[in-house]
Amino acid sequence: MNIEIWQIILLTLLAFIGVVEMLGTNILAGQAVIIGMIAGIIMGDIKTGLAVGATLQLMGLGIQAYGGASVPDYMTASIIGTTFAVLSNKGVEFGLSLAIPVGLLMVQLDILARFCNVFFQKRIDKAIDKVDVKQVKLNNRLGILSWGLSRSLPVFVMLVFGEGLVNLMLNYIPAWLTNGLATAGGLLPAVGIAILLRYLPVKNYITYLIVGFVAVAYLSVPMFGVALIGLGLALKAFKDTIKEQNQNQQQTVVYSANMSGGLQDGEYED
Amino acid sequence: MENTKINKQDLKKVSINWLYGSQMAWNYEKMMAPGYLYAMLPALQKLYPDRVDLQEMMLVHNQFFNTTPHMGGFILGIDIAAEEIEGIESKEAVSSIKTGLMGSFAGVGDTIFGVLFPTVFGSVASYMALNGNAIGVLIWILVNIGILIFRYHTVFIGYKQGAKLVGAMSGRLSALTDAATLLGITVIGALIPSVVKAPITWEFKSGEVSLKLQETLDQIMPMLLPVLVVALVYYLLGTKYFNSTRAILFIVVLAILLRALNILG
């Protein structure tokens, strides 16, 4: 199957808008499964887009860019993975074996984009010297060029030269590697989950980890059902905590002063 | 407040500027400073008709700033309320409000908006998407629109409630964060058996007898291997040699090896 020029243009735009939208309104939020679905629609195969995006989404669970850390870019990976899965006609696993390295390599371009924006920061500093409000606005907006191009240029290049590349890969990649990467696709969500567990205070909540596990592994409750179980437990815990706090509040008058003090002291961490 | 120079239109402009512009020029030097200044401009221009004052306050807001974009609106609102009352005199107070709040708000915001929402809705969406169903993705998009509407109002809430907000919210916010964490961890427990795929193909053969390892393990506990893999990566991430990228590479190499040895399918 060949890729059409309009598809290349739309996918390049998707990469550009995807990252800028993620930084702002955050509706598509640069999330692999959402962007994968859109890439799938552009390529005329929504199911492949969903499957590639979902697998990457699960790998990246818990990997979020806090305080400016650069993390694997599963959004761009999702566009590339979906496109080549459809183009090669070799299915989701082939797309993933391309997408995973792309996601890891894109870390470097994310760093480059954040670095390039220092240039616009300097121009904003200068505009303040001259009290030039227009220039301050303009240079903040221009920042989207570094962000957008850091994603859209690699996508464009890969799509233009991609067909030859894919054929090359189809001919030369050994089976042990493609099979191994397919197995890796199944195992990698474990990394996302483990990172999440490191981030959250799992030791205090181990009970709920077990509840969720048993619901699926033994009782085969669908995911949405588990979310509802969790919601029920969360509502109860929330009410209990508020009730407890109200009781404490009656006992100690200084309570609220302490709390706000404590919050202001909170130090910033990534 | 008798002297309400700031009106609803101004707050609206600030809020919308922040919604789309908070991280446009994010950079390693001052992080979200350009976005914060950009959002504040409509208010600054109204509050400081004098060029010298305007420049001074632009400098104040061109300092290092970083928080969860979802929470920044509260800080902007509180900031505007303070500047409206005190004017340029509020310079130092405003700086310390900003630095005092950005960290603690980021702690709450990153947990709720950065981790828990993507975990819960990302898990449901991905689980359905793997079965070719787009409804989970559409639900997630709707939720994100809801969050955006909430974010739009945060500037107004911060402006009206001012400093009171911090004291009043802190108790409830920590209760909310705890409850949301509980929900998130329940979903993660469910994710391990649903999405980690580690089918064991290895068979032990001795003459007529063949023993499938997967079946034996299933009798001990279903989905034992996914649990062990998660536990292994969790442990590795706690050692100083591993970060997320190295953990990914480690699992990729491990998978290729185990597949080549015909242990995993």
Coordinates of C-alpha atoms in Angstrom, one line a residue:
Chain A
M1 CA 0.0 0.0 0.0
N2 CA 1.2 3.5 -0.8
I3 CA 0.9 6.6 1.3
E4 CA -0.8 9.6 -0.4
I5 CA 0.6 13.1 -0.2
W6 CA -2.5 14.4 1.7
Q7 CA -2.0 11.7 4.3
I8 CA 1.7 12.7 4.8
I9 CA 0.5 16.4 5.3
L10 CA -2.3 15.5 7.7
L11 CA 0.0 13.2 9.8
T12 CA 2.7 15.9 9.9
L13 CA 0.1 18.4 11.1
L14 CA -1.2 15.9 13.6
A15 CA 2.3 15.7 15.1
F16 CA 2.7 19.5 15.2
I17 CA -0.8 20.2 16.7
G18 CA -0.6 17.1 18.9
V19 CA 2.3 18.4 21.0
V20 CA 1.2 22.1 21.1
E21 CA -2.3 21.1 22.1
M22 CA -0.9 18.8 24.8
L23 CA 0.9 21.7 26.3
G24 CA -2.2 23.9 26.3
T25 CA -5.8 22.9 26.2
N26 CA -4.9 19.2 26.8
I27 CA -8.0 17.6 25.3
L28 CA -6.2 15.2 23.0
A29 CA -3.5 15.6 25.6
G30 CA -0.8 14.0 23.4
Q31 CA -1.9 10.6 24.6
A32 CA -0.8 7.7 22.5
V33 CA -4.2 6.0 22.3
I34 CA -6.1 9.2 21.3
I35 CA -3.5 10.3 18.8
G36 CA -3.2 6.7 17.5
M37 CA -6.9 6.6 16.8
I38 CA -6.7 9.8 14.8
A39 CA -3.7 8.5 12.9
G40 CA -5.7 5.4 12.2
I41 CA -8.6 7.4 10.8
I42 CA -6.2 9.3 8.5
M43 CA -4.7 6.0 7.3
G44 CA -8.2 4.5 6.9
D45 CA -7.7 1.8 9.5
I46 CA -9.0 3.0 12.9
K47 CA -8.6 -0.5 14.5
T48 CA -4.9 -0.6 13.9
G49 CA -4.5 2.9 15.1
L50 CA -6.4 2.1 18.3
A51 CA -4.3 -1.1 18.9
V52 CA -0.9 0.5 18.3
G53 CA -1.9 3.6 20.4
A54 CA -3.3 1.5 23.2
T55 CA -0.2 -0.7 23.5
L56 CA 2.1 2.4 23.6
Q57 CA -0.3 4.1 26.1
L58 CA 0.0 1.2 28.5
M59 CA 3.8 1.2 28.2
G60 CA 3.9 4.9 29.0
L61 CA 1.4 4.8 32.0
G62 CA 3.0 6.8 34.8
I63 CA 5.7 8.2 32.6
Q64 CA 4.8 11.9 32.7
A65 CA 7.1 14.9 32.1
Y66 CA 7.3 16.5 35.5
G67 CA 9.2 19.7 36.1
G68 CA 10.7 19.5 32.6
A69 CA 11.9 16.0 32.5
S70 CA 12.1 14.4 29.0
V71 CA 10.4 11.1 28.7
P72 CA 9.8 8.6 25.8
D73 CA 7.5 10.3 23.3
Y74 CA 4.7 7.8 22.7
M75 CA 2.6 10.3 20.9
T76 CA 5.0 10.6 17.9
A77 CA 5.7 6.9 18.2
S78 CA 2.0 6.2 17.9
I79 CA 1.7 8.1 14.6
I80 CA 4.7 6.3 13.1
G81 CA 3.7 2.9 14.5
T82 CA 0.1 3.2 13.1
T83 CA 1.2 4.5 9.7
F84 CA 3.7 1.7 9.1
A85 CA 1.5 -1.0 10.5
V86 CA -1.1 0.0 7.9
L87 CA 1.4 0.6 5.1
S88 CA 3.3 -2.6 5.6
N89 CA 0.2 -4.7 6.0
K90 CA 2.1 -6.6 8.6
G91 CA -0.1 -5.7 11.5
V92 CA 0.1 -4.1 14.9
E93 CA 3.3 -5.9 16.0
F94 CA 5.3 -4.7 13.1
G95 CA 4.2 -1.1 13.8
L96 CA 5.1 -1.4 17.4
S97 CA 8.6 -2.7 16.6
L98 CA 9.2 0.6 14.8
A99 CA 7.3 2.7 17.2
I100 CA 9.2 1.7 20.4
P101 CA 12.7 2.9 19.1
V102 CA 11.1 6.1 17.7
G103 CA 9.6 6.9 21.1
L104 CA 13.0 6.5 22.8
L105 CA 14.9 8.5 20.2
M106 CA 12.4 11.3 20.3
V107 CA 13.6 12.1 23.9
Q108 CA 16.6 13.9 22.4
L109 CA 14.4 16.1 20.2
D110 CA 12.2 17.0 23.2
I111 CA 15.4 18.2 25.0
L112 CA 16.4 20.2 21.9
A113 CA 12.9 21.9 21.7
R114 CA 13.1 22.9 25.4
F115 CA 16.6 24.2 24.8
C116 CA 15.7 26.2 21.7
N117 CA 13.0 28.0 23.6
V118 CA 15.7 29.7 25.7
F119 CA 16.2 31.8 22.6
F120 CA 12.6 33.1 22.8
Q121 CA 13.1 33.6 26.6
K122 CA 16.0 35.9 25.9
R123 CA 13.9 37.9 23.4
I124 CA 11.2 38.2 26.0
D125 CA 13.8 39.5 28.5
K126 CA 14.8 42.2 25.9
A127 CA 11.2 43.1 25.1
I128 CA 10.6 43.8 28.8
D129 CA 13.6 46.2 28.8
K130 CA 11.8 48.2 26.1
V131 CA 8.3 47.7 27.7
D132 CA 7.3 46.2 24.3
V133 CA 4.2 44.2 25.2
K134 CA 3.6 43.0 21.6
Q135 CA 7.0 41.4 21.4
V136 CA 6.5 39.6 24.7
K137 CA 3.3 38.1 23.4
L138 CA 4.8 37.3 20.0
N139 CA 7.8 35.5 21.4
N140 CA 5.7 33.4 23.8
R141 CA 3.6 32.3 20.9
L142 CA 6.7 31.6 18.7
G143 CA 7.7 28.9 21.2
I144 CA 5.3 26.6 19.4
L145 CA 7.7 26.4 16.5
S146 CA 10.3 24.6 18.5
W147 CA 7.8 22.3 20.1
G148 CA 5.8 21.6 16.9
L149 CA 8.8 21.2 14.5
S150 CA 10.6 18.9 17.0
R151 CA 7.7 16.4 16.4
S152 CA 6.5 17.2 12.9
L153 CA 9.8 17.3 11.1
P154 CA 10.9 13.7 12.1
V155 CA 7.4 12.4 11.2
F156 CA 7.5 14.1 7.8
V157 CA 11.0 12.8 7.0
M158 CA 10.1 9.3 8.1
L159 CA 6.9 9.3 6.1
V160 CA 8.6 10.6 2.9
F161 CA 11.5 8.2 3.0
G162 CA 9.6 5.6 4.9
E163 CA 8.4 3.3 2.2
G164 CA 11.9 2.4 1.1
L165 CA 12.8 2.1 4.7
V166 CA 10.0 -0.2 5.4
N167 CA 10.7 -2.5 2.5
L168 CA 14.3 -2.6 3.6
M169 CA 13.3 -3.6 7.1
L170 CA 10.8 -6.2 5.9
N171 CA 13.6 -7.8 3.9
Y172 CA 16.5 -7.6 6.3
I173 CA 15.1 -7.7 9.9
P174 CA 15.7 -11.2 11.3
A175 CA 12.7 -13.1 12.7
W176 CA 14.2 -13.4 16.2
L177 CA 14.3 -9.6 16.4
T178 CA 10.7 -9.0 15.3
N179 CA 9.4 -11.9 17.4
G180 CA 11.4 -10.6 20.4
L181 CA 10.0 -7.1 20.0
A182 CA 6.5 -8.5 19.8
T183 CA 7.1 -10.3 23.1
A184 CA 8.5 -7.1 24.5
G185 CA 5.3 -5.3 23.5
G186 CA 3.4 -7.6 25.8
L187 CA 5.8 -7.2 28.7
L188 CA 6.5 -3.5 28.5
P189 CA 3.3 -2.3 30.1
A190 CA 4.8 -3.8 33.3
V191 CA 7.3 -0.9 33.2
G192 CA 4.6 1.8 33.0
I193 CA 2.8 0.1 35.9
A194 CA 5.9 -0.2 38.0
I195 CA 6.7 3.5 37.5
L196 CA 3.2 4.4 38.6
L197 CA 3.6 2.2 41.7
R198 CA 6.9 3.9 42.5
Y199 CA 5.2 7.3 42.2
L200 CA 2.2 6.5 44.3
P201 CA 2.3 5.6 48.0
V202 CA 1.6 2.0 47.2
K203 CA 2.7 0.7 50.6
N204 CA -0.2 2.4 52.3
Y205 CA -2.7 1.2 49.7
I206 CA -1.6 -2.3 49.1
T207 CA -5.1 -3.6 50.0
Y208 CA -6.6 -1.8 47.0
L209 CA -3.9 -3.2 44.6
I210 CA -4.9 -6.7 45.7
V211 CA -8.6 -5.9 45.3
G212 CA -8.1 -4.7 41.8
F213 CA -5.9 -7.7 40.9
V214 CA -8.4 -10.3 42.3
A215 CA -11.3 -8.6 40.6
V216 CA -9.7 -9.2 37.2
A217 CA -7.5 -12.3 37.7
Y218 CA -10.0 -14.4 39.6
L219 CA -13.4 -12.8 38.9
S220 CA -12.9 -11.5 35.4
V221 CA -14.5 -8.1 36.1
P222 CA -14.2 -5.8 33.1
M223 CA -11.9 -2.7 33.6
F224 CA -14.8 -0.3 33.8
G225 CA -16.3 -2.3 36.6
V226 CA -13.1 -2.3 38.5
A227 CA -13.0 1.5 38.1
L228 CA -16.5 1.6 39.6
I229 CA -15.4 -0.6 42.6
G230 CA -12.5 1.8 43.1
L231 CA -14.8 4.8 42.8
G232 CA -17.0 3.4 45.5
L233 CA -14.1 2.7 47.9
A234 CA -12.7 6.2 47.1
L235 CA -15.9 8.0 47.9
K236 CA -16.1 6.2 51.2
A237 CA -12.5 7.0 52.1
F238 CA -13.1 10.7 51.2
K239 CA -16.1 11.0 53.4
D240 CA -14.4 9.3 56.3
T241 CA -11.4 11.6 56.0
I242 CA -13.5 14.7 55.9
K243 CA -15.6 13.5 58.9
E244 CA -12.4 12.9 60.8
Q245 CA -11.0 16.3 59.9
N246 CA -14.2 18.0 61.0
Q247 CA -13.9 16.3 64.4
N248 CA -10.3 17.3 64.8
Q249 CA -11.2 20.8 63.8
Q250 CA -13.6 21.1 66.7
Q251 CA -10.9 19.9 69.1
T252 CA -8.1 22.1 67.9
V253 CA -8.7 25.7 66.9
V254 CA -5.2 26.2 65.5
Y255 CA -5.8 23.4 63.1
S256 CA -6.4 25.6 60.0
A257 CA -3.5 27.8 60.7
N258 CA -1.2 24.8 60.9
M259 CA -2.5 23.4 57.6
S260 CA -2.0 26.4 55.5
G261 CA 1.4 26.9 57.0
G262 CA 2.2 23.3 56.2
L263 CA 1.1 23.8 52.6
Q264 CA 3.1 26.9 52.0
D265 CA 6.2 25.2 53.4
G266 CA 5.8 22.4 50.9
E267 CA 8.8 22.3 48.7
Y268 CA 8.8 21.9 45.0
E269 CA 9.8 18.5 43.6
D270 CA 9.8 17.2 40.2
Chain B
M1 CA -13.1 45.7 47.5
E2 CA -14.4 49.0 46.4
N3 CA -11.9 49.7 43.6
T4 CA -12.6 46.9 41.2
K5 CA -10.5 47.9 38.2
I6 CA -10.4 44.3 37.1
N7 CA -13.6 43.1 35.5
K8 CA -14.9 39.8 34.3
Q9 CA -13.6 40.4 30.8
D10 CA -10.0 40.8 32.0
L11 CA -10.2 37.6 34.0
K12 CA -11.6 35.9 31.0
K13 CA -8.6 37.0 28.9
V14 CA -6.2 35.9 31.6
S15 CA -7.8 32.5 31.9
I16 CA -7.9 31.8 28.2
N17 CA -4.3 33.0 27.7
W18 CA -3.2 30.6 30.4
L19 CA -5.3 27.7 29.0
Y20 CA -3.6 27.7 25.6
G21 CA -0.4 29.6 26.3
S22 CA 1.0 28.4 29.6
Q23 CA 3.8 26.3 28.2
M24 CA 4.3 27.6 24.6
A25 CA 7.7 29.0 25.3
W26 CA 8.6 26.5 28.1
N27 CA 12.4 26.6 28.4
Y28 CA 15.2 25.2 30.6
E29 CA 16.1 28.7 32.0
K30 CA 12.8 29.9 33.5
M31 CA 10.4 27.1 32.6
M32 CA 6.8 28.5 32.6
A33 CA 7.8 32.1 33.2
P34 CA 6.9 33.3 29.7
G35 CA 3.5 31.5 29.9
Y36 CA 2.7 33.1 33.3
L37 CA 3.7 36.6 32.1
Y38 CA 1.7 36.0 28.9
A39 CA -1.4 35.1 30.9
M40 CA -1.0 38.1 33.2
L41 CA -0.5 40.7 30.5
P42 CA -4.2 41.7 30.1
A43 CA -4.4 42.3 33.9
L44 CA -1.0 44.0 34.1
Q45 CA -1.9 46.5 31.3
K46 CA -5.1 47.4 33.1
L47 CA -3.6 47.7 36.6
Y48 CA -0.4 49.6 35.6
P49 CA -1.1 52.4 33.2
D50 CA 2.3 53.8 34.1
R51 CA 5.1 52.4 31.8
V52 CA 7.7 52.2 34.6
D53 CA 5.3 50.3 36.9
L54 CA 4.3 48.0 34.0
Q55 CA 7.9 47.2 33.3
E56 CA 8.6 46.5 36.9
M57 CA 5.7 44.1 37.2
M58 CA 6.5 42.4 33.9
L59 CA 10.0 41.7 35.4
V60 CA 8.4 40.2 38.5
H61 CA 6.4 37.8 36.4
N62 CA 9.3 37.0 34.1
Q63 CA 10.9 35.0 36.9
F64 CA 11.2 31.2 37.2
F65 CA 7.8 29.6 37.5
N66 CA 6.7 26.0 37.2
T67 CA 3.6 24.2 38.3
T68 CA 0.9 21.8 37.0
P69 CA -0.8 23.8 34.2
H70 CA -4.1 22.7 35.6
M71 CA -3.4 24.4 38.9
G72 CA -1.8 27.6 37.7
G73 CA -5.2 29.4 37.2
F74 CA -5.7 29.4 41.0
I75 CA -2.4 31.1 41.5
L76 CA -3.1 33.7 38.7
G77 CA -6.4 34.5 40.4
I78 CA -4.9 35.0 43.8
D79 CA -2.1 37.0 42.3
I80 CA -4.5 39.4 40.5
A81 CA -6.6 39.9 43.6
A82 CA -3.5 40.8 45.6
E83 CA -2.2 43.2 43.0
E84 CA -5.5 44.9 42.6
I85 CA -5.6 45.8 46.2
E86 CA -2.0 46.7 46.8
G87 CA -0.8 47.7 43.4
I88 CA 2.9 47.8 42.8
E89 CA 3.4 47.5 46.6
S90 CA 2.4 43.9 46.3
K91 CA 5.5 43.1 44.3
E92 CA 7.2 41.1 47.0
A93 CA 4.1 39.5 48.4
V94 CA 3.1 38.3 44.9
S95 CA 6.5 36.8 44.3
S96 CA 6.4 34.8 47.5
I97 CA 2.8 33.8 46.9
K98 CA 3.8 32.4 43.5
T99 CA 6.9 30.5 44.7
G100 CA 5.1 29.4 47.8
L101 CA 2.1 28.0 45.9
M102 CA 3.6 26.6 42.7
G103 CA 5.3 23.7 44.5
S104 CA 2.5 22.6 46.7
F105 CA -0.1 23.0 43.9
A106 CA 2.2 21.0 41.6
G107 CA 2.3 18.2 44.1
V108 CA -1.5 17.9 44.2
G109 CA -2.0 18.7 40.5
D110 CA 0.6 16.3 39.2
T111 CA -0.9 13.5 41.2
I112 CA -4.5 14.1 40.2
F113 CA -4.2 15.5 36.7
G114 CA -0.8 14.0 35.7
V115 CA -1.1 10.5 37.1
L116 CA -4.6 9.5 38.3
F117 CA -6.7 10.8 35.4
P118 CA -4.4 9.3 32.7
T119 CA -4.1 6.1 34.7
V120 CA -7.9 5.5 35.1
F121 CA -9.1 6.8 31.8
G122 CA -6.0 5.7 29.9
S123 CA -6.4 2.2 31.2
V124 CA -10.1 2.0 30.3
A125 CA -9.5 3.6 26.9
S126 CA -6.6 1.3 26.1
Y127 CA -8.3 -1.8 27.3
M128 CA -11.3 -1.1 25.1
A129 CA -9.1 0.0 22.2
L130 CA -7.2 -3.3 22.2
N131 CA -10.5 -4.9 21.4
G132 CA -11.1 -2.4 18.6
N133 CA -13.5 -0.3 20.5
A134 CA -13.1 3.5 20.3
I135 CA -15.7 4.4 23.0
G136 CA -13.1 4.5 25.8
V137 CA -11.1 7.0 23.9
L138 CA -14.2 9.2 23.3
I139 CA -15.0 9.0 27.0
W140 CA -11.5 10.2 27.8
I141 CA -11.8 13.1 25.3
L142 CA -15.1 14.1 27.0
V143 CA -13.5 14.0 30.4
N144 CA -10.6 16.2 29.2
I145 CA -13.1 18.7 27.9
G146 CA -14.7 18.7 31.4
I147 CA -11.3 19.3 33.0
L148 CA -10.7 22.1 30.5
I149 CA -14.0 23.8 31.6
F150 CA -12.9 23.4 35.2
R151 CA -9.5 24.9 34.5
Y152 CA -11.2 27.9 32.8
H153 CA -13.0 28.7 36.1
T154 CA -9.9 28.4 38.4
V155 CA -8.8 31.9 37.7
F156 CA -12.2 33.2 38.8
I157 CA -12.2 31.0 41.9
G158 CA -8.7 32.1 42.9
Y159 CA -9.6 35.8 42.3
K160 CA -12.8 35.6 44.5
Q161 CA -11.5 33.4 47.3
G162 CA -8.0 34.8 47.4
A163 CA -5.9 33.7 50.3
K164 CA -8.8 32.1 52.0
L165 CA -8.8 29.4 49.3
V166 CA -5.5 28.0 50.3
G167 CA -6.4 27.3 53.9
A168 CA -9.9 26.1 53.1
M169 CA -8.8 23.8 50.3
S170 CA -5.8 22.3 51.8
G171 CA -7.7 19.9 54.1
R172 CA -10.1 18.8 51.4
L173 CA -7.5 18.7 48.7
S174 CA -5.4 16.2 50.6
A175 CA -8.5 14.1 51.3
L176 CA -9.4 14.2 47.6
T177 CA -5.8 13.3 46.6
D178 CA -5.9 10.3 49.0
A179 CA -9.2 9.1 47.7
A180 CA -8.1 9.5 44.1
T181 CA -4.9 7.7 44.8
L182 CA -6.9 4.8 46.3
L183 CA -9.0 4.7 43.1
G184 CA -5.9 4.8 40.9
I185 CA -4.2 2.0 42.8
T186 CA -7.3 -0.2 42.5
V187 CA -7.2 0.3 38.7
I188 CA -3.5 -0.5 38.6
G189 CA -4.1 -3.7 40.5
A190 CA -6.6 -4.6 37.7
L191 CA -4.2 -3.6 35.0
I192 CA -1.5 -6.0 35.9
P193 CA -3.5 -9.1 34.9
S194 CA -5.3 -7.4 32.0
V195 CA -2.5 -5.8 30.0
V196 CA 0.8 -7.4 30.9
K197 CA 1.1 -10.3 28.4
A198 CA 3.6 -13.0 29.3
P199 CA 2.4 -16.3 28.0
I200 CA 4.9 -19.1 28.8
T201 CA 5.4 -21.6 26.0
W202 CA 8.0 -23.7 27.7
E203 CA 7.1 -27.4 28.2
F204 CA 8.9 -30.0 30.2
K205 CA 9.0 -33.3 28.4
S206 CA 10.1 -36.7 29.7
G207 CA 9.1 -39.6 27.5
E208 CA 5.3 -39.8 27.5
V209 CA 4.9 -37.1 30.2
S210 CA 4.8 -33.5 29.2
L211 CA 4.3 -30.7 31.7
K212 CA 3.2 -27.3 30.6
L213 CA 4.8 -24.7 32.8
Q214 CA 2.0 -22.2 32.3
E215 CA -0.6 -24.6 33.5
T216 CA 1.3 -25.5 36.6
L217 CA 1.8 -21.8 37.5
D218 CA -1.8 -21.1 36.9
Q219 CA -2.7 -23.5 39.6
I220 CA -0.6 -21.6 42.1
M221 CA -2.0 -18.2 41.0
P222 CA -3.4 -17.0 37.7
M223 CA -1.3 -14.3 36.1
L224 CA 1.6 -15.0 38.4
L225 CA 4.2 -14.1 35.8
P226 CA 2.9 -10.6 35.1
V227 CA 2.9 -9.9 38.8
L228 CA 6.5 -11.1 39.1
V229 CA 7.6 -8.9 36.1
V230 CA 6.0 -5.8 37.6
A231 CA 7.6 -6.6 41.0
L232 CA 11.0 -7.0 39.3
V233 CA 10.8 -3.7 37.5
Y234 CA 9.4 -2.0 40.7
Y235 CA 12.4 -3.3 42.5
L236 CA 14.9 -2.3 39.8
L237 CA 13.5 1.2 39.7
G238 CA 14.3 1.5 43.4
T239 CA 18.0 0.8 42.8
K240 CA 20.2 3.6 41.7
Y241 CA 21.2 2.1 38.4
F242 CA 17.7 2.1 36.8
N243 CA 15.5 4.9 35.4
S244 CA 12.5 4.4 33.2
T245 CA 14.4 4.4 29.9
R246 CA 16.9 1.8 31.2
A247 CA 14.1 -0.3 32.5
I248 CA 12.4 -0.2 29.1
L249 CA 15.7 -1.3 27.4
F250 CA 16.2 -4.0 30.0
I251 CA 12.7 -5.5 29.4
V252 CA 13.2 -5.3 25.6
V253 CA 16.5 -7.3 25.8
L254 CA 15.0 -9.7 28.3
A255 CA 12.0 -10.3 26.0
I256 CA 14.2 -10.9 23.0
L257 CA 16.2 -13.5 24.9
L258 CA 13.3 -15.3 26.5
R259 CA 11.5 -15.5 23.1
A260 CA 14.7 -16.8 21.4
L261 CA 15.0 -19.5 24.1
N262 CA 11.4 -20.4 23.5
I263 CA 10.4 -19.7 27.1
L264 CA 8.0 -16.9 26.3
G265 CA 5.5 -16.7 23.5

